[in-house]
Amino acid sequence: MENSTSSPLASYERIRNPADISVIVIYFVLVMGVGLWAMFSTNRGTVGGFFLAGRNMVWWPIGASLFASNIGSGHFVGLAGTGAASGIATGAFEWNALVMVVVLGWVFVPIYIKAGVVTMPEYLRKRFGGKRIQIYLSVLSVLLYIFTKISADIFSGAIFINLALGLDLYLAIFILLAITALYTITGGLAAVIYTDTLQTLIMLVGSFILTGFAFHEVGGYEAFMEKYMEAIPTLISDANTTINEECYKPRSDSFHIFRDPLKGDLPWPGLIFGMSIIALWYWCTDQVIVQRCLSAKNMSHVKAGCILCGYMKLLPMFFMVMTGMISRILYTDKVACVLPSECEKYCGTRVGCTNIAYPTLVMELLPVGLRGLMLSVMMASLMSSLTSIFNSASTLFTMDIYTKIRKRASERELMIAGRMFILILIGISIAWVPLVQSAQGGQLFDYIQSITSYLGPPIAAVFLLAVFWKRVTEPGAFWGLILGFLVGVARMVTEFAYGSGSCMEPTNCPTIICGVHYLYFAIILFVFSVIIIVAVSLFTKPIPDVHLYRLCWSLRNSKEERIDLDAGVEEIQEAPEDTIETEVSEENKGCFRRGFDLFCGLDQQKGPKMTEEEEAAMKQKLTDTSEKPLWRKVVNINSIILLAVAVFCHAYFA
C-alpha cells in the first residue's frame, strides 16, 4: 500500500536489474530459436505449407495455438481492467468458448475440410457461387482485424512496455512489430503454431505464479471476496464535485455472472444469447481460428485440439479477471480512482485507470526475476496473437483478393504478395495507434466487444444458415450481409460520435440508439440478418443439390461428384504461366538473392510434377474426415465432459 503514495514514475526503474533483463533476453532467444527451427524444418515454399503448415499438425500445438491466438495482451489488460471495475461477469465471455470450441470441432471444421477450402470467404464462394460475397467478406475481415484485434493488442502491449521499460510508446511498438513480423513473414504458419505453443506454456506458468502471489497477498479466497467489496478509493470529492456512490463502490452483484436483465452492466440474456452469437462468429467462422484447425493431420487431432483449448479457456477467469480484482484491493486509489484529476495523475487519462490493473500488479507485487518472466508473458501473448492475425490476414489477402487481380499468378508470386501485404498491414496498424490511444480509459475492452457485436452477427448468420439450410441462395446471403452491416455501422458511428461516456460524465447519445445494450443489439442484428437472408432466399431460385454435395450439413456424407458453382470460371485461371517465370538457376544467383530466397523459403526445389492419380489421392487426403473408432470415442467422451464442466462453472458462479 505504501508504494501508492510515492511517485508513480519509479515502476520502470524496477526492471533495470540483471535478473529481470536476463530472463527477458533468454525468452527472446528461445522464441527466435523455435521460430527458426520451425522455419527450416517445415515446408513453407508452397501456399499450402506457408498458410496451412502443410496439413500435418498434431493436436497439442493446435490447442495451444488456438488458445494463444485468442488470448492477446488485450485480454490481460482488458479482462483484468473490467474485472477491477465490475467483478467477475466478464469471465463468462471466456467461458462461452467452452461450448463454441465443441461446435467448431464437431460441426464446422468437418464441413470446411470436406469442402476443401483454405479461407472462410472461399467456403462461401463454393457454397453460393459468385465472387462478390467472397471479396466483401475478405475486405471486411481484414478491416475488423485492424480495428479490433491488432490495434487493441498493440495498445495494451504498449501500456505494459511503457510501465515496465519507460520507453516511448511508438518506439516500443516499432520494436515489437519488427520482431513479430520477422518470423511471420519468414516462417509461415508452422513457425507461428510452434512459437504459439512455447508462448502458451510461458503465459500459463507466468500468470499462474502471479495469481498465486496475488491470492497470498490478499489472504485467500474468502478474504478476497470480503476485501473486494470494501475496495473504495479515499478521494471521492474535490472542491466542486461530489461523485455518485455507484461510481466508486464495487457493484453489489460483483460476484455473480448472471446480472439483472435491465439494469445489469452485462445482462444475463445478453450474456447467454448475444455473447453466443459473437462467439459463433469468432470461434467458428473467423480465419485466425479456423486456419489453426485446418492445419491438423486428421479430424481426431482437430477435435482433441479444440478440447484442449476449451479446458485452457477455463483459466482466464482466475488468472486475469480475479487478479484484476485483487489489483483493485491492493492499489485501490490508483486502480479504482474516480476523480478525473486523480486518474490523469496515475495513468494519463481522465476516464479511469482500471486498464493498468494487471501491469501495476506485475510491477509492484512480483520479486526480481519473476517480473522479467511476466513481462515476457505479456510480450508472448501480444506477439502470438499478432503473428496469428498477420498470417491469417495475409492468407485472406493472397487467396481471396490478390488472385482476383492477378488471375494467373504463379505460386512464387503469391508467396511474395502475401509477405508484402504483412508489411503494409503493419504500416496501417502503427498509423491506427494514436486513435486507439485516444479511445483510452475503461473503454478498451468494451470497445473490442462492442465493435464485434455491431459487425459480427450478420457474418455469423450467413455461415450458420449456409451450413444448416441448403435453401439459402447467393442473393439472400449477400443482402443479409450488406443490410446487416449497414445497420451495425449506423449504431457504431452514432456511438463513437457521441462517445460512450463514463459514470462521472454520462454520454448524451439518444436512448433509443445507445440505450440498447450492445449484447442485446447483437441479438437484434442477428435476427434481422436471418430474416433478410431467409426472405430473399425464398424469393430466388434454389441452388441444385449437385452443387452442394459436402458443403452443407444435410449433404455432408454424400459420395457423389460435386460440380462447383463457378467451375467454368475456375478452369481458365488454373494454368499459371510457367513459361513466363524464368527460374534463375542456382549457379547464376548472387549471394544476396540466395540469402533472400533461403530467408523467405522460396529456395525449396520444385518436386516432380504429380501424376493425375497422385493428385487425386492428395486431394482425397486433404478432404478426408474419417477417424479411427477408438479415438473418435475418446474425443467424444471428452467433449461431453467439457460441456458438463462449462455448465457447472456457469451454475456455480451464477
XYZ file of C-alpha atoms in Angstrom:
654
model
C 0.000 0.000 0.000
C 2.797 2.421 0.876
C 4.044 2.455 -2.750
C 0.897 4.190 -3.939
C 1.955 7.461 -2.311
C 5.473 7.633 -3.773
C 5.917 8.949 -7.302
C 4.350 6.551 -9.823
C 7.283 7.019 -12.224
C 9.579 4.606 -10.435
C 7.987 1.493 -11.887
C 10.363 1.136 -14.827
C 13.420 1.644 -12.643
C 12.475 -1.648 -11.001
C 13.013 -3.759 -14.073
C 16.549 -2.497 -14.588
C 18.369 -5.252 -12.768
C 20.402 -8.132 -14.195
C 17.930 -10.872 -13.234
C 14.889 -9.416 -14.987
C 16.790 -8.355 -18.053
C 18.440 -11.744 -18.495
C 15.065 -13.520 -18.196
C 13.696 -11.317 -20.977
C 16.749 -11.895 -23.175
C 16.611 -15.686 -22.662
C 12.933 -15.587 -23.566
C 13.509 -13.761 -26.853
C 16.368 -16.084 -27.785
C 14.107 -19.101 -27.124
C 11.305 -17.733 -29.269
C 13.620 -16.877 -32.125
C 15.184 -20.346 -31.832
C 11.846 -22.148 -32.041
C 10.788 -19.881 -34.917
C 13.981 -20.619 -36.869
C 13.731 -24.341 -36.186
C 10.143 -24.423 -37.479
C 11.205 -22.264 -40.383
C 13.877 -24.616 -41.672
C 12.233 -27.920 -40.799
C 8.852 -27.358 -42.458
C 7.779 -26.780 -45.992
C 6.987 -23.133 -46.454
C 7.802 -22.703 -50.122
C 4.272 -23.601 -51.190
C 0.973 -21.905 -50.498
C -0.217 -24.965 -48.518
C 2.980 -25.050 -46.481
C 3.132 -21.343 -45.670
C -0.571 -20.857 -44.944
C -1.671 -24.288 -43.675
C 1.530 -25.685 -42.164
C 1.462 -28.497 -44.728
C -1.617 -30.064 -43.064
C 0.254 -32.289 -40.637
C -0.048 -30.630 -37.227
C -0.856 -32.773 -34.186
C -3.412 -31.889 -31.518
C -1.385 -30.272 -28.735
C 0.211 -27.471 -30.747
C -3.199 -26.811 -32.324
C -4.906 -26.487 -28.949
C -2.115 -24.294 -27.620
C -2.120 -22.145 -30.721
C -5.917 -21.702 -30.648
C -5.595 -20.505 -27.067
C -2.601 -18.269 -27.729
C -4.036 -16.597 -30.799
C -7.220 -15.927 -28.851
C -5.639 -14.573 -25.649
C -3.756 -11.438 -26.633
C -2.325 -8.801 -24.338
C -5.704 -7.102 -24.816
C -7.101 -9.874 -22.642
C -4.597 -9.384 -19.853
C -5.172 -5.653 -19.762
C -8.865 -5.691 -20.702
C -10.200 -8.596 -18.641
C -8.261 -7.570 -15.555
C -9.410 -3.958 -16.004
C -13.072 -4.807 -16.397
C -12.760 -7.253 -13.511
C -11.339 -4.488 -11.321
C -14.186 -2.207 -12.337
C -17.190 -4.517 -12.166
C -16.458 -8.003 -10.840
C -16.363 -11.485 -12.340
C -19.030 -11.259 -15.060
C -16.535 -10.608 -17.891
C -15.007 -14.014 -17.174
C -18.179 -15.509 -18.635
C -17.113 -14.143 -22.027
C -14.243 -16.596 -21.834
C -16.386 -19.498 -20.648
C -18.725 -19.117 -23.584
C -15.872 -20.503 -25.670
C -16.118 -23.903 -23.935
C -19.315 -24.593 -25.824
C -18.172 -22.933 -29.040
C -14.960 -24.950 -29.471
C -17.080 -28.100 -29.433
C -19.381 -26.622 -32.090
C -16.269 -25.677 -34.080
C -14.622 -29.107 -33.967
C -17.738 -31.243 -34.388
C -19.873 -29.179 -36.783
C -17.993 -26.534 -38.747
C -14.489 -27.908 -39.340
C -15.705 -31.233 -40.865
C -17.688 -29.216 -43.407
C -14.771 -26.888 -44.190
C -12.423 -29.849 -44.650
C -14.866 -31.705 -46.905
C -15.301 -28.538 -48.933
C -11.503 -28.433 -49.353
C -11.034 -24.728 -48.564
C -8.160 -22.625 -47.220
C -10.048 -19.454 -46.264
C -13.547 -18.755 -44.958
C -14.599 -16.475 -47.849
C -13.520 -19.269 -50.187
C -16.038 -21.565 -48.475
C -18.798 -19.049 -49.120
C -17.760 -18.842 -52.769
C -18.050 -22.604 -53.186
C -21.333 -22.622 -51.302
C -23.046 -19.748 -53.116
C -21.036 -19.158 -56.294
C -20.245 -15.633 -57.456
C -17.354 -13.508 -56.276
C -18.973 -10.584 -54.507
C -19.547 -12.327 -51.157
C -16.024 -13.700 -51.121
C -14.374 -10.350 -51.813
C -16.692 -8.425 -49.468
C -16.008 -10.809 -46.601
C -12.235 -10.771 -47.152
C -12.105 -6.991 -47.050
C -14.397 -6.814 -44.008
C -12.336 -9.411 -42.118
C -9.083 -7.574 -42.737
C -10.688 -4.308 -41.566
C -12.043 -5.999 -38.441
C -8.556 -7.320 -37.688
C -7.089 -3.837 -37.891
C -9.831 -2.103 -35.891
C -10.292 -4.619 -33.109
C -7.547 -7.156 -32.698
C -4.360 -5.572 -33.967
C -4.909 -2.079 -32.594
C -6.181 -3.173 -29.183
C -3.390 -5.690 -28.719
C -0.706 -3.253 -29.764
C -2.127 -0.609 -27.471
C -2.317 -2.837 -24.410
C 1.129 -4.241 -25.090
C 2.406 -0.690 -25.257
C 0.811 0.238 -21.903
C 2.873 -2.584 -20.446
C 6.164 -1.710 -22.085
C 5.621 1.891 -21.163
C 5.126 0.994 -17.489
C 7.954 -1.512 -17.476
C 10.744 -0.030 -19.546
C 9.734 3.615 -19.675
C 10.258 3.529 -23.445
C 8.387 5.861 -25.730
C 5.130 4.189 -26.841
C 5.913 4.351 -30.537
C 9.464 3.086 -30.173
C 8.175 0.150 -28.110
C 5.514 -0.674 -30.682
C 8.017 -0.470 -33.504
C 10.471 -2.911 -31.874
C 7.697 -5.379 -31.077
C 6.206 -5.332 -34.550
C 9.608 -5.743 -36.157
C 10.341 -8.973 -34.246
C 6.818 -10.299 -34.762
C 6.769 -9.571 -38.478
C 10.186 -11.133 -38.890
C 9.158 -14.648 -38.055
C 5.658 -14.442 -39.539
C 6.976 -13.253 -42.877
C 9.775 -15.775 -42.972
C 8.264 -18.800 -41.291
C 4.639 -19.153 -42.301
C 2.005 -20.955 -40.260
C 4.171 -23.763 -38.875
C 6.544 -21.253 -37.257
C 3.554 -19.383 -35.861
C 1.976 -22.512 -34.391
C 5.173 -23.788 -32.754
C 6.119 -20.412 -31.262
C 2.494 -20.141 -30.059
C 2.877 -23.425 -28.225
C 6.006 -22.223 -26.457
C 4.312 -18.939 -25.592
C 1.174 -20.609 -24.259
C 3.371 -22.536 -21.860
C 5.146 -19.374 -20.726
C 1.836 -17.489 -20.460
C 0.239 -20.170 -18.275
C 3.250 -20.600 -15.988
C 3.717 -16.848 -15.575
C 0.106 -15.989 -14.888
C -0.223 -18.975 -12.541
C 2.668 -17.665 -10.442
C 1.212 -14.150 -10.366
C -2.222 -15.443 -9.338
C -0.607 -17.395 -6.503
C 1.252 -14.309 -5.265
C -1.884 -12.189 -5.535
C -4.136 -14.534 -3.560
C -1.396 -14.997 -0.977
C -1.109 -11.216 -0.585
C -4.879 -10.805 -0.068
C -5.167 -13.797 2.263
C -7.077 -16.438 0.324
C -10.385 -16.614 -1.500
C -12.735 -15.773 1.401
C -10.731 -12.693 2.317
C -10.623 -11.722 -1.356
C -14.434 -11.724 -1.586
C -14.735 -9.589 1.554
C -11.998 -7.095 0.744
C -13.120 -6.541 -2.835
C -16.485 -5.239 -1.665
C -14.639 -2.738 0.554
C -12.152 -1.506 -2.066
C -13.293 2.116 -2.226
C -10.845 4.907 -3.170
C -10.089 7.523 -0.480
C -10.553 10.616 -2.648
C -14.164 10.776 -3.789
C -14.761 14.514 -3.951
C -12.783 17.640 -4.636
C -13.679 21.318 -4.186
C -16.530 21.442 -6.697
C -17.634 17.871 -7.452
C -19.089 15.123 -5.328
C -19.377 11.812 -7.113
C -22.310 9.401 -7.087
C -21.920 6.394 -4.855
C -22.434 3.927 -7.717
C -19.359 5.306 -9.473
C -16.809 4.257 -6.895
C -18.449 1.457 -4.876
C -17.932 -2.113 -6.144
C -21.179 -3.446 -7.647
C -23.396 -5.395 -5.256
C -23.554 -8.191 -7.858
C -19.765 -8.261 -8.359
C -19.570 -11.999 -7.669
C -22.434 -13.041 -9.941
C -22.096 -13.876 -13.618
C -25.821 -13.541 -14.356
C -26.963 -9.991 -13.732
C -30.228 -8.072 -13.887
C -31.637 -8.200 -17.460
C -32.484 -4.475 -17.472
C -30.137 -2.709 -15.056
C -27.091 -5.011 -15.142
C -23.904 -3.949 -16.912
C -23.814 -7.392 -18.575
C -27.476 -8.511 -18.611
C -27.845 -12.299 -18.429
C -29.964 -12.862 -21.570
C -27.354 -10.865 -23.483
C -24.571 -12.903 -21.923
C -26.173 -16.213 -22.909
C -27.587 -15.415 -26.353
C -25.859 -12.250 -27.565
C -22.462 -13.483 -26.479
C -23.055 -16.853 -28.169
C -23.704 -15.083 -31.468
C -20.458 -13.122 -31.244
C -18.630 -16.282 -30.144
C -20.111 -18.204 -33.068
C -18.667 -15.585 -35.404
C -15.309 -15.574 -33.644
C -14.754 -19.277 -32.978
C -16.456 -20.917 -35.939
C -16.074 -18.577 -38.899
C -13.013 -16.482 -38.140
C -9.967 -17.069 -40.313
C -7.463 -16.920 -37.434
C -9.148 -19.727 -35.511
C -10.307 -21.992 -38.334
C -6.922 -21.861 -40.055
C -5.362 -23.481 -36.964
C -7.845 -26.369 -37.211
C -7.434 -26.839 -40.950
C -3.718 -27.487 -40.469
C -4.415 -30.671 -38.464
C -3.349 -34.167 -39.520
C -6.859 -35.583 -39.261
C -10.258 -34.998 -37.687
C -9.406 -36.537 -34.299
C -6.492 -34.118 -33.946
C -8.811 -31.193 -34.708
C -11.267 -32.277 -32.022
C -8.587 -33.003 -29.440
C -7.029 -29.582 -30.109
C -10.422 -27.914 -29.627
C -10.949 -29.719 -26.313
C -7.504 -28.739 -25.051
C -8.230 -25.119 -25.933
C -11.611 -25.381 -24.170
C -10.020 -26.513 -20.923
C -7.468 -23.719 -21.115
C -10.251 -21.181 -21.547
C -11.410 -22.004 -18.012
C -8.312 -20.267 -16.693
C -8.688 -16.563 -17.661
C -11.444 -16.129 -15.061
C -8.946 -16.955 -12.298
C -5.697 -15.799 -13.897
C -6.941 -12.495 -15.320
C -10.346 -11.373 -14.054
C -9.745 -12.232 -10.403
C -6.158 -10.971 -10.426
C -7.519 -7.677 -11.783
C -9.951 -7.558 -8.871
C -7.107 -8.214 -6.425
C -5.198 -5.349 -8.005
C -8.107 -3.094 -7.048
C -7.929 -4.333 -3.459
C -4.164 -3.751 -3.156
C -3.856 -0.470 -5.074
C -7.333 0.961 -4.569
C -6.501 4.633 -5.026
C -4.577 4.008 -8.197
C -6.712 1.393 -9.982
C -10.156 2.485 -8.809
C -9.622 6.263 -8.987
C -12.779 8.240 -9.738
C -11.796 11.918 -9.827
C -10.699 12.803 -13.370
C -7.779 14.841 -11.954
C -6.563 11.877 -9.863
C -6.850 9.419 -12.742
C -4.891 11.711 -15.008
C -2.105 11.796 -12.433
C -1.886 7.983 -12.270
C -2.348 6.839 -15.856
C -2.762 9.890 -18.053
C -6.438 9.517 -18.914
C -9.472 11.151 -17.287
C -11.952 8.286 -17.702
C -10.470 5.811 -15.240
C -7.368 3.716 -14.618
C -8.719 0.173 -14.491
C -6.673 -0.608 -17.628
C -3.479 -0.536 -15.592
C -4.734 -3.099 -13.024
C -2.713 -6.022 -14.383
C 0.513 -4.161 -15.252
C 0.501 -2.494 -11.825
C 0.164 -5.825 -10.066
C 3.095 -7.254 -12.034
C 5.361 -4.280 -11.351
C 4.519 -3.887 -7.661
C 3.964 -7.409 -6.372
C 6.421 -9.763 -8.053
C 10.017 -10.283 -6.902
C 13.026 -9.700 -9.153
C 13.360 -12.237 -11.969
C 9.687 -13.165 -11.960
C 8.920 -9.638 -13.049
C 11.004 -10.224 -16.144
C 9.173 -13.503 -16.699
C 5.773 -11.791 -16.542
C 6.934 -9.094 -18.908
C 7.946 -11.867 -21.292
C 4.465 -13.343 -20.825
C 2.918 -10.088 -21.931
C 5.225 -9.923 -24.932
C 4.350 -13.567 -25.647
C 0.629 -13.037 -25.638
C 0.962 -9.872 -27.691
C 3.269 -11.417 -30.254
C 1.410 -14.682 -30.583
C -1.922 -13.049 -31.271
C -0.291 -10.588 -33.672
C 1.564 -13.294 -35.619
C -1.657 -15.279 -35.914
C -3.523 -12.280 -37.232
C -0.755 -11.285 -39.639
C -0.552 -14.798 -41.071
C -4.337 -15.091 -41.429
C -4.816 -11.628 -42.872
C -2.150 -12.269 -45.473
C -3.815 -15.608 -46.302
C -7.111 -13.801 -46.864
C -5.469 -11.157 -48.990
C -3.427 -13.575 -51.092
C -6.015 -16.288 -51.664
C -9.160 -14.149 -51.930
C -8.204 -10.701 -53.185
C -4.842 -10.950 -54.954
C -5.831 -13.956 -57.085
C -8.751 -11.878 -58.400
C -6.446 -9.057 -59.505
C -3.748 -11.314 -60.968
C -5.687 -14.296 -62.296
C -2.629 -16.289 -63.381
C -0.141 -15.511 -60.634
C 2.462 -18.216 -60.033
C 2.926 -19.772 -56.617
C 6.110 -17.793 -56.037
C 4.365 -14.521 -56.797
C 1.563 -15.376 -54.345
C 4.102 -16.088 -51.599
C 5.802 -12.742 -52.149
C 2.481 -10.866 -52.324
C 1.375 -12.366 -49.003
C 4.614 -11.295 -47.343
C 4.466 -7.770 -48.769
C 0.906 -7.429 -47.512
C 2.042 -8.128 -43.942
C 4.386 -5.136 -44.214
C 1.519 -2.914 -45.420
C -0.678 -4.153 -42.545
C 1.999 -3.201 -40.052
C 2.164 0.286 -41.517
C -1.607 0.734 -41.174
C -1.581 -0.681 -37.644
C 1.063 1.770 -36.463
C -0.892 4.633 -38.040
C -4.006 3.478 -36.148
C -2.348 3.512 -32.702
C -2.979 7.232 -31.927
C -6.706 6.615 -32.444
C -6.694 3.710 -30.015
C -4.681 5.810 -27.612
C -7.437 8.428 -27.635
C -10.131 5.757 -27.175
C -8.263 5.016 -23.967
C -9.631 4.568 -20.473
C -12.047 1.886 -19.424
C -13.322 1.788 -22.983
C -10.708 -0.519 -24.496
C -12.168 -3.948 -23.770
C -15.731 -2.729 -24.228
C -14.531 -1.196 -27.471
C -13.442 -4.604 -28.811
C -16.582 -6.418 -27.661
C -18.947 -3.743 -28.906
C -17.348 -3.404 -32.342
C -17.625 -7.158 -32.798
C -21.274 -7.102 -31.732
C -22.002 -4.415 -34.350
C -20.187 -6.142 -37.230
C -20.058 -9.853 -36.352
C -23.725 -11.037 -36.209
C -24.523 -10.797 -39.969
C -21.446 -12.942 -40.733
C -22.473 -15.476 -38.075
C -25.996 -15.582 -39.536
C -24.737 -16.234 -43.069
C -22.404 -19.060 -42.035
C -24.950 -20.697 -39.757
C -27.630 -20.726 -42.440
C -25.149 -21.686 -45.197
C -24.207 -24.809 -43.246
C -27.616 -25.823 -41.896
C -30.164 -24.733 -44.504
C -29.413 -25.702 -48.083
C -32.204 -23.465 -49.431
C -30.106 -20.280 -48.844
C -29.163 -18.613 -52.132
C -26.427 -16.179 -53.133
C -28.616 -13.012 -53.277
C -30.078 -13.891 -49.874
C -26.655 -14.245 -48.265
C -25.329 -11.127 -49.987
C -28.174 -8.809 -48.989
C -28.208 -10.251 -45.461
C -24.523 -9.337 -45.126
C -24.854 -5.873 -46.664
C -28.006 -4.704 -44.854
C -26.820 -6.192 -41.563
C -23.522 -4.369 -42.000
C -25.274 -1.025 -42.645
C -27.442 -1.345 -39.527
C -24.409 -2.291 -37.406
C -22.270 0.542 -38.768
C -25.083 3.053 -38.184
C -25.134 2.159 -34.489
C -21.329 2.100 -34.269
C -20.866 5.526 -35.847
C -23.539 7.152 -33.637
C -21.957 5.697 -30.540
C -18.464 6.882 -31.463
C -19.788 10.318 -32.435
C -21.410 10.822 -29.026
C -18.702 8.958 -27.103
C -19.570 6.105 -24.766
C -19.295 8.311 -21.677
C -18.328 7.229 -18.173
C -20.016 7.202 -14.802
C -18.799 10.720 -13.984
C -19.627 12.210 -17.365
C -22.564 10.283 -18.906
C -22.959 10.391 -22.689
C -25.824 12.342 -24.267
C -26.467 9.795 -27.022
C -30.249 9.311 -27.630
C -31.541 6.397 -25.507
C -33.310 4.764 -28.453
C -29.892 4.191 -30.071
C -27.364 3.774 -27.254
C -29.842 2.679 -24.591
C -29.886 -0.829 -26.063
C -27.056 -2.841 -24.503
C -24.576 -3.989 -27.158
C -25.199 -7.663 -26.382
C -28.937 -7.124 -26.928
C -28.095 -5.236 -30.099
C -26.133 -8.281 -31.311
C -29.257 -10.445 -30.866
C -31.476 -7.942 -32.710
C -28.975 -7.597 -35.547
C -28.606 -11.378 -35.863
C -32.373 -11.909 -36.061
C -32.672 -9.052 -38.578
C -29.955 -10.600 -40.790
C -31.563 -14.045 -40.603
C -34.959 -12.634 -41.632
C -33.433 -10.826 -44.635
C -31.440 -13.896 -45.735
C -34.447 -16.218 -45.452
C -36.858 -13.791 -47.146
C -34.595 -13.028 -50.119
C -33.622 -16.700 -50.492
C -37.260 -17.826 -50.670
C -37.890 -15.342 -53.473
C -34.914 -16.542 -55.534
C -34.233 -19.801 -57.354
C -32.815 -22.584 -55.095
C -29.316 -23.969 -55.745
C -29.497 -27.550 -57.157
C -28.088 -30.276 -54.874
C -25.406 -31.203 -57.387
C -23.567 -28.006 -56.419
C -23.968 -28.560 -52.670
C -22.605 -32.057 -52.019
C -20.459 -31.955 -48.844
C -20.974 -28.189 -48.453
C -23.896 -28.250 -46.025
C -24.882 -30.395 -43.062
C -27.701 -32.392 -44.669
C -25.492 -33.437 -47.612
C -22.231 -33.765 -45.681
C -21.793 -37.502 -46.249
C -22.781 -37.738 -49.915
C -20.269 -39.508 -52.146
C -21.350 -38.024 -55.498
C -19.152 -35.760 -57.577
C -19.761 -32.082 -56.772
C -19.853 -29.576 -59.628
C -18.596 -26.301 -58.184
C -20.854 -23.368 -58.960
C -18.008 -21.468 -60.564
C -16.323 -24.497 -62.152
C -16.329 -22.882 -65.585
C -14.683 -19.698 -64.367
C -12.063 -21.569 -62.375
C -10.760 -23.697 -65.251
C -9.472 -20.648 -67.115
C -7.469 -19.447 -64.136
C -5.939 -22.765 -63.278
C -2.936 -22.870 -65.596
C -0.369 -20.404 -64.213
C 2.171 -19.012 -66.618
C 5.016 -21.435 -66.042
C 6.525 -20.301 -69.316
C 6.924 -16.686 -68.304
C 8.516 -17.289 -64.949
C 12.148 -17.790 -65.865
C 13.708 -19.626 -62.956
C 17.189 -18.353 -62.382
C 19.361 -21.425 -61.952
C 21.105 -21.826 -58.589
C 24.555 -21.107 -60.049
C 23.528 -17.770 -61.566
C 22.010 -16.369 -58.360
C 24.028 -13.771 -56.480
C 24.707 -14.167 -52.752
C 22.054 -11.599 -51.883
C 19.408 -13.329 -53.969
C 20.265 -16.728 -52.488
C 20.056 -15.337 -48.964
C 16.692 -13.701 -49.696
C 15.279 -16.941 -51.113
C 16.552 -19.004 -48.207
C 15.152 -16.460 -45.753
C 11.701 -16.496 -47.326
C 11.599 -20.213 -48.008
C 11.436 -19.642 -51.761
C 14.544 -21.703 -52.430
C 12.862 -25.058 -51.909
C 13.234 -27.128 -55.036
C 10.109 -27.861 -57.015
C 9.202 -31.540 -56.682
C 8.481 -33.629 -59.784
C 5.042 -32.935 -61.307
C 2.380 -35.205 -59.778
C 0.504 -37.636 -61.997
C -3.282 -37.363 -62.076
C -3.700 -40.388 -59.784
C -1.307 -38.907 -57.222
C -3.088 -35.573 -57.385
C -6.452 -37.262 -56.821
C -5.007 -39.185 -53.850
C -3.546 -35.970 -52.439
C -6.913 -34.239 -52.771
C -8.582 -37.229 -51.108
C -6.210 -36.924 -48.126
C -6.872 -33.193 -47.772
C -10.655 -33.574 -47.750
C -10.743 -36.731 -45.633
C -12.626 -36.510 -42.315
C -12.635 -40.167 -41.305
C -11.481 -41.109 -37.796
C -10.325 -44.271 -36.056
C -13.265 -45.571 -33.945
C -11.203 -45.665 -30.732
C -10.050 -42.056 -30.989
C -13.480 -40.929 -32.065
C -14.876 -42.364 -28.827
C -12.120 -40.759 -26.761
C -12.693 -37.256 -28.148
C -16.481 -37.585 -27.988
C -16.410 -38.565 -24.316
C -14.043 -35.690 -23.602
C -16.316 -33.227 -25.349
C -19.242 -34.290 -23.166
C -17.094 -33.822 -20.053
C -16.053 -30.374 -21.306
C -19.687 -29.299 -21.836
C -20.579 -30.581 -18.358
C -17.708 -28.539 -16.899
C -18.976 -25.455 -18.756
C -22.481 -25.862 -17.317
C -21.107 -26.458 -13.834
C -18.928 -23.324 -13.905
C -21.779 -21.112 -15.065
C -24.091 -22.550 -12.420
C -21.553 -22.291 -9.605
C -20.806 -18.599 -10.195
C -24.311 -17.627 -11.347
